[in-house]
Coordinates of C-alpha atoms in Angstrom, one line a residue:
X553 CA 117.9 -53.0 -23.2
X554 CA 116.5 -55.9 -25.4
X555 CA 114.2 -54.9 -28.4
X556 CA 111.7 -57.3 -26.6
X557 CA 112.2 -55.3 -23.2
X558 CA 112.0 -52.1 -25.2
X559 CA 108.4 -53.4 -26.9
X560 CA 107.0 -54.7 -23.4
X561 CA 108.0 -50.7 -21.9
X562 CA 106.3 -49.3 -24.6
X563 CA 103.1 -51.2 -24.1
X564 CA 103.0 -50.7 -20.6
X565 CA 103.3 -46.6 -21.2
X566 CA 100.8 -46.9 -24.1
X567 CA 98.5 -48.3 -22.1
X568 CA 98.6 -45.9 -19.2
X569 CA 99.0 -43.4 -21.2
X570 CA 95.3 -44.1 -22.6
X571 CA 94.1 -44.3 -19.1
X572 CA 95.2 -41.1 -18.3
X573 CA 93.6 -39.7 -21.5
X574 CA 90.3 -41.6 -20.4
X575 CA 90.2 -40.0 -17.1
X576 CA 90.9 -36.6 -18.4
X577 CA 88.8 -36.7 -21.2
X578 CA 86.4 -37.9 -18.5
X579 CA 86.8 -35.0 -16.4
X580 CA 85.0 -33.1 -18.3
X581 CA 81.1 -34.9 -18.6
X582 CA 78.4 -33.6 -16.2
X583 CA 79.0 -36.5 -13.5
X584 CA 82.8 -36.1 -13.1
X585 CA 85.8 -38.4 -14.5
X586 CA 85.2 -41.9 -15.6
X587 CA 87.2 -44.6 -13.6
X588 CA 89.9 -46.7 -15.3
X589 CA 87.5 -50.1 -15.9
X590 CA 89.5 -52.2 -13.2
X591 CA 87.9 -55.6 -11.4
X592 CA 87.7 -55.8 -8.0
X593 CA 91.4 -56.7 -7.5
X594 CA 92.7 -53.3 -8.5
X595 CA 91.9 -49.9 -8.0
X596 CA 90.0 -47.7 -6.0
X597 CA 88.2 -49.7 -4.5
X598 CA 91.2 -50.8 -2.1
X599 CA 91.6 -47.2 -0.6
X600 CA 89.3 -46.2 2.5
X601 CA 86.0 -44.5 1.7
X602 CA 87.7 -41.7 3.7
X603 CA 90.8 -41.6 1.6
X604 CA 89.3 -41.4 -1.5
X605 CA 86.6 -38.7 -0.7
X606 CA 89.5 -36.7 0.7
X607 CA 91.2 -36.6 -2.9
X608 CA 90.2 -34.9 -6.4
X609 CA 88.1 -37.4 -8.3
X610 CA 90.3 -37.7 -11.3
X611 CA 93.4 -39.2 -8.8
X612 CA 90.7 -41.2 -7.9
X613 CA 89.5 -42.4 -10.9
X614 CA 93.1 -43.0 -12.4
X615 CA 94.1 -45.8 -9.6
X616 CA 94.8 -49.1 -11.5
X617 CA 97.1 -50.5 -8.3
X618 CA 96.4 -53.7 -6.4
X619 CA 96.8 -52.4 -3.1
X620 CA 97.4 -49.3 -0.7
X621 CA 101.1 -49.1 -0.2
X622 CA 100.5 -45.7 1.8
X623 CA 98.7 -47.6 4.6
X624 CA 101.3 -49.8 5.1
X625 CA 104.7 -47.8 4.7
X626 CA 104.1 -46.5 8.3
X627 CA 104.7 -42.7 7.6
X628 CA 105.7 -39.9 9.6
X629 CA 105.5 -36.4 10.2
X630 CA 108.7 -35.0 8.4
X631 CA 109.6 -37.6 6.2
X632 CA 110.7 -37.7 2.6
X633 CA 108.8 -40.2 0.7
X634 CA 109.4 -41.8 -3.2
X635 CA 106.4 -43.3 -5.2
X636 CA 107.6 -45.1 -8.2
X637 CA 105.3 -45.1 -11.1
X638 CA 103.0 -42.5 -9.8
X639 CA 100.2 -42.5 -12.2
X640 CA 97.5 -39.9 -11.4
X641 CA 99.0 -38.8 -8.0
X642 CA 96.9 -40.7 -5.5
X643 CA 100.0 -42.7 -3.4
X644 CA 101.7 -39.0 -3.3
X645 CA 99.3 -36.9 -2.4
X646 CA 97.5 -39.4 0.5
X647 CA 101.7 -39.4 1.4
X648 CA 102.0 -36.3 1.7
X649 CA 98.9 -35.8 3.8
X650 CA 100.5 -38.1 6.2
X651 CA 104.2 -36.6 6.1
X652 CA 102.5 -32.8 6.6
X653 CA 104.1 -29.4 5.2
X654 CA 107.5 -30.4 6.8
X655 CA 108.0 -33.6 4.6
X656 CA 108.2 -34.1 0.9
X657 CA 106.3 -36.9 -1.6
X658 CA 107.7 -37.2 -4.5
X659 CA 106.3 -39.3 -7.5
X660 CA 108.5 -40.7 -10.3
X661 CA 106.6 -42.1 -14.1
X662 CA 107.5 -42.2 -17.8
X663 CA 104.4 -41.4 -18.8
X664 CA 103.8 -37.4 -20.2
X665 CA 100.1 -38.1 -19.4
X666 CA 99.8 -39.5 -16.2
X667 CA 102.8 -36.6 -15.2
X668 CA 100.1 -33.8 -16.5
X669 CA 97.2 -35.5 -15.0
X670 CA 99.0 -36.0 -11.7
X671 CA 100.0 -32.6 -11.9
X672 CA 96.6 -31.0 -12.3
X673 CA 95.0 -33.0 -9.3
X674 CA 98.1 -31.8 -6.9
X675 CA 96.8 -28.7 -8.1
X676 CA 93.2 -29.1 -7.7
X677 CA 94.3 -30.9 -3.5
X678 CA 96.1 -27.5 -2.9
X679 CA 99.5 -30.2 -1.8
X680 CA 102.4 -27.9 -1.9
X681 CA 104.9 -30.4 -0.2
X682 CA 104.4 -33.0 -3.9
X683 CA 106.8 -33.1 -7.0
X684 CA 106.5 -34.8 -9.6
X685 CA 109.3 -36.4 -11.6
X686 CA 109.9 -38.0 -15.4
X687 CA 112.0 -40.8 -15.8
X688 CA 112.1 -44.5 -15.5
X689 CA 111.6 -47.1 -12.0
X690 CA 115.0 -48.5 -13.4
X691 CA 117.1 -45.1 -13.7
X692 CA 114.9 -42.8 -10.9
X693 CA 116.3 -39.1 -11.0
X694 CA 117.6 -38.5 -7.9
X695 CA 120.7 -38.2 -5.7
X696 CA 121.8 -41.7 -3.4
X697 CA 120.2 -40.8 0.0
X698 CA 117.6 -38.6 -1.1
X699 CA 114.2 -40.0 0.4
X700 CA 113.2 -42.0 3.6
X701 CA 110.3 -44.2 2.5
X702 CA 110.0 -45.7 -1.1
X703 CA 106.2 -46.7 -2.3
X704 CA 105.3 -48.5 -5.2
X705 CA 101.9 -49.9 -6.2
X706 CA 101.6 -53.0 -8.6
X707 CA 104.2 -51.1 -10.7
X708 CA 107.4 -53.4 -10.4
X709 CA 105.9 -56.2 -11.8
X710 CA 106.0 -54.2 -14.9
X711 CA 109.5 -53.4 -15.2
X712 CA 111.5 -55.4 -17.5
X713 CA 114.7 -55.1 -15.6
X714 CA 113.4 -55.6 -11.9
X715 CA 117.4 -55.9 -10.4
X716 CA 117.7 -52.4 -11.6
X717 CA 114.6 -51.0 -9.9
X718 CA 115.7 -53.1 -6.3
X719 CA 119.4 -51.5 -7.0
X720 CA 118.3 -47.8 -7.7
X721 CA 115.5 -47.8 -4.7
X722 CA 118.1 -48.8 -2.5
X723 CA 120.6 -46.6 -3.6
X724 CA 117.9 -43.7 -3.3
X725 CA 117.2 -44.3 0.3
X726 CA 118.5 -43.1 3.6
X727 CA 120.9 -44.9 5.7
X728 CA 117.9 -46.5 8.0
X729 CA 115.4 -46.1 5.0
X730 CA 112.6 -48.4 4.3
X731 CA 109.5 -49.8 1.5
X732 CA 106.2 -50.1 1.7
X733 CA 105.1 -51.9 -1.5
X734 CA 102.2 -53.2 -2.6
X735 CA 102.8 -55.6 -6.3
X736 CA 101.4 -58.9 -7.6
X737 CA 103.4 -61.9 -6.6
X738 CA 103.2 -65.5 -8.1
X739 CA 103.6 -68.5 -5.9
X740 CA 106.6 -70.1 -6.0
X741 CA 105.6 -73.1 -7.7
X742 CA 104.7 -71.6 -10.7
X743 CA 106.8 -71.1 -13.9
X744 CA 107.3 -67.8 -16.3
X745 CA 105.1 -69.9 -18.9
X746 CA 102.1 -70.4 -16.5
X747 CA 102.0 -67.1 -14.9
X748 CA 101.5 -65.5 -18.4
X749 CA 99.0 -67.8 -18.7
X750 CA 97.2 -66.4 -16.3
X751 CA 97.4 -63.0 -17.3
X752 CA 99.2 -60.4 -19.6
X753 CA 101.9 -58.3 -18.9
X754 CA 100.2 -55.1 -18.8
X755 CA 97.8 -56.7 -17.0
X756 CA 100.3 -57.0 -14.0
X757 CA 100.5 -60.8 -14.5
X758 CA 102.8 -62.3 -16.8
X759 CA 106.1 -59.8 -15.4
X760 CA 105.4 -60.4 -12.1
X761 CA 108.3 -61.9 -9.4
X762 CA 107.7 -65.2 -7.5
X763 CA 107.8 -65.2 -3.3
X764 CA 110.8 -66.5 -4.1
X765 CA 112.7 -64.3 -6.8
X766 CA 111.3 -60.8 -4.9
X767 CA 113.0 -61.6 -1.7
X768 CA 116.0 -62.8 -3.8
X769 CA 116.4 -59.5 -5.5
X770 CA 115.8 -57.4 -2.6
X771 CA 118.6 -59.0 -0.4
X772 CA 121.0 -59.0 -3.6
X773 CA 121.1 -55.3 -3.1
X774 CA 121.5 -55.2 0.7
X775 CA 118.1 -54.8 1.9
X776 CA 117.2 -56.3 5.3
X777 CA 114.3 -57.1 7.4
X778 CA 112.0 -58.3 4.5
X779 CA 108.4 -59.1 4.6
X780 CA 106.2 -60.4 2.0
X781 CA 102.5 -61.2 3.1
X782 CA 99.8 -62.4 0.5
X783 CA 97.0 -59.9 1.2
X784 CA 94.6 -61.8 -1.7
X785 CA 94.1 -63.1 -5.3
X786 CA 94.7 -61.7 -8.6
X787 CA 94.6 -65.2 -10.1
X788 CA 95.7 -68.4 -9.5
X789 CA 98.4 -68.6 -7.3
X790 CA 98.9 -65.0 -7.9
X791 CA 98.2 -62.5 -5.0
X792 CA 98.4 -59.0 -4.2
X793 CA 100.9 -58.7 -1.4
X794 CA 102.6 -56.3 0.8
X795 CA 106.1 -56.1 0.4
X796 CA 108.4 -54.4 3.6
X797 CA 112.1 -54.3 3.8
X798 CA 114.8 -51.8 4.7
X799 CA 118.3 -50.0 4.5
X800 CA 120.6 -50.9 7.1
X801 CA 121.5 -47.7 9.1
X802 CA 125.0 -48.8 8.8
X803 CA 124.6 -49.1 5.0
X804 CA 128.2 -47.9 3.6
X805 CA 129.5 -48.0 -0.2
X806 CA 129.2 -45.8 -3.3
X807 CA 125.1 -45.0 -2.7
X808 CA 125.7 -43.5 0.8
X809 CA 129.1 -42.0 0.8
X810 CA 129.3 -38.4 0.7
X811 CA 129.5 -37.8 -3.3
X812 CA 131.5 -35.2 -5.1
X813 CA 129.9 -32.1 -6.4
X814 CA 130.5 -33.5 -9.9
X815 CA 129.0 -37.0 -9.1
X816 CA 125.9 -35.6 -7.4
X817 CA 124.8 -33.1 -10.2
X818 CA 122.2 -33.3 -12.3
X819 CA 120.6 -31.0 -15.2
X820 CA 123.5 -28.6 -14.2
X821 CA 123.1 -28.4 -11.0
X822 CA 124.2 -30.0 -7.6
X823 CA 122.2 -32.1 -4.8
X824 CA 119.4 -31.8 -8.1
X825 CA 115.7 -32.1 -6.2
X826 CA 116.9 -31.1 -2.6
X827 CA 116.6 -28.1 -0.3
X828 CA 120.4 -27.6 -1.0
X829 CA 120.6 -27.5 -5.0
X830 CA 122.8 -25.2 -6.2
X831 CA 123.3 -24.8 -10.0
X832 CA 127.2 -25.7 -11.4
X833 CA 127.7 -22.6 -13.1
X834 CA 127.5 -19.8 -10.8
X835 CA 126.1 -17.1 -13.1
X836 CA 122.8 -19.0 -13.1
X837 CA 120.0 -19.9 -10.7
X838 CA 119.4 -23.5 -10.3
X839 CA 115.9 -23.0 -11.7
X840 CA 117.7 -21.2 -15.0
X841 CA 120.1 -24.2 -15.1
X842 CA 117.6 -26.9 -14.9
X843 CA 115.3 -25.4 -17.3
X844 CA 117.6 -24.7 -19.8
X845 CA 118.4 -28.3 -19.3
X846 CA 115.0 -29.8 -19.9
X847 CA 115.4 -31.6 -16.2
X848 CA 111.9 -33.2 -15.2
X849 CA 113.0 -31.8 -11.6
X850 CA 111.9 -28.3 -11.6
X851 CA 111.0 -26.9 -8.4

């Protein structure tokens, strides 16, 4: 990674990492959390009354996204489910509402205190069917075939190596698998130059893909079926939009073949984060193993 890449990723977790800390801090006045200051474009405000009165108010409060990937990822009873950059836990926790106790959401960030906040309001929903994972949208940690449904809201525009992210969400998806993103998206016609212009990076502007470039990246990893619709403006010629694609269920190479034992371990310990984890060394438990390994999967 460049030094200018590595600067731009540590902005971006700065800066959620200080809206975490707002919200927390927050959390504890007479009137409950204060809301990440947002404008109209992103946030709350884009989730059903219904949704958001359903959820603690600090997973609320912590929603800096510029859409509702959840209401348009089509999810179903069962299913495993993958929001990347996770922030406070809204996406995965409405997700796993609609997947019930027989599916899974996980959510995926970098950021220590959006993982702690998002932890505490899975706690505070009572969702037993949510984990939450540390690591990087670029590098996520989990085995090839692992989920159904991959979410992301206004998070790959921030990524600084967006070929990567396309590459591992495919690889981490069932044969048959699909995305329901919601992200900022320039119009074609504009340049790198004038879409910072028009915005920072942190800001969800400057880093983000044209119409063009998305559905470029997304079919130079193999996905199929792709749909990007302009659902409104961020700035000019910049929209939020909906982004839909999906795995071939005849998807075949090195991300859906069956993997050795040694290629699908993680932490110490085999098919890491799924119902049949096993640790490597057989005097251990997988829990023992991934703990004494520091893995960000624990349960």
């Amino acid at each position: 990674m460049s030094e200018q890449s590595t600067d731009l990723r540590e902005t971006v977790r700065r800066r959620y990492a200080a809206a975490a800390v707002q919200v927390t801090e927050g959390g504890s006045a007479c009137c409950g959390p204060e809301a990440v200051e947002v404008d109209e474009n992103f946030g709350s405000t884009l989730y059903a009354a219904g949704e958001r009165d359903a959820l603690p108010a600090e997973a609320v409060a912590a929603s800096l996204g510029c859409g509702n990937p959840t209401a348009v990822a089509e999810l179903r009873k069962g299913e495993r489910v993958l929001d990347l950059g996770s922030g406070g836990g809204i996406d995965v926790l409405l997700s796993a509402r609609r997947v019930g106790p027989a599916g899974k959401a996980y959510g995926l960030d970098m950021t220590d205190e959006m993982l702690a906040l998002a932890l505490a309001n899975a706690e505070k929903a009572g969702a037993t069917n949510v984990e939450f994972l540390k690591g990087t949208i670029e590098s996520i940690p989990l085995p090839a075939g692992t989920v159904d449904v991959v979410i992301s809201n206004c998070v790959i525009n921030l990524s600084t190596d967006k070929p990567a992210v396309f590459a591992e969400t495919f690889r981490v998806l069932k044969p048959g698998g699909r995305i329901g993103i919601s992200d900022v998206v320039a119009d074609d016609a504009l340049t790198a130059a004038q879409r910072a212009e028009r915005g920072d990076y942190v800001g969800c502007i400057a880093g983000a893909l044209s119409f063009a470039e998305y559905r470029a990246g997304l079919e130079a990893v193999g996905f199929t079926d792709i749909e990007i619709a302009p659902t409104h403006a961020v700035a000019d010629g910049m929209h939020s939009a909906i982004v839909r694609a999906g795995k071939p269920a005849t998807a075949t190479g090195p991300d859906t073949a069956a993997t050795s034992a040694t290629e699908d371990s993680c932490c110490g310990v085999n098919a890491c984060c799924t119902p049949d984890e096993q640790a490597t060394d057989p005097s251990v438990t997988a829990g023992e193993a991934k703990s004494a390994a520091g893995c960000a999967c624990q349960s």
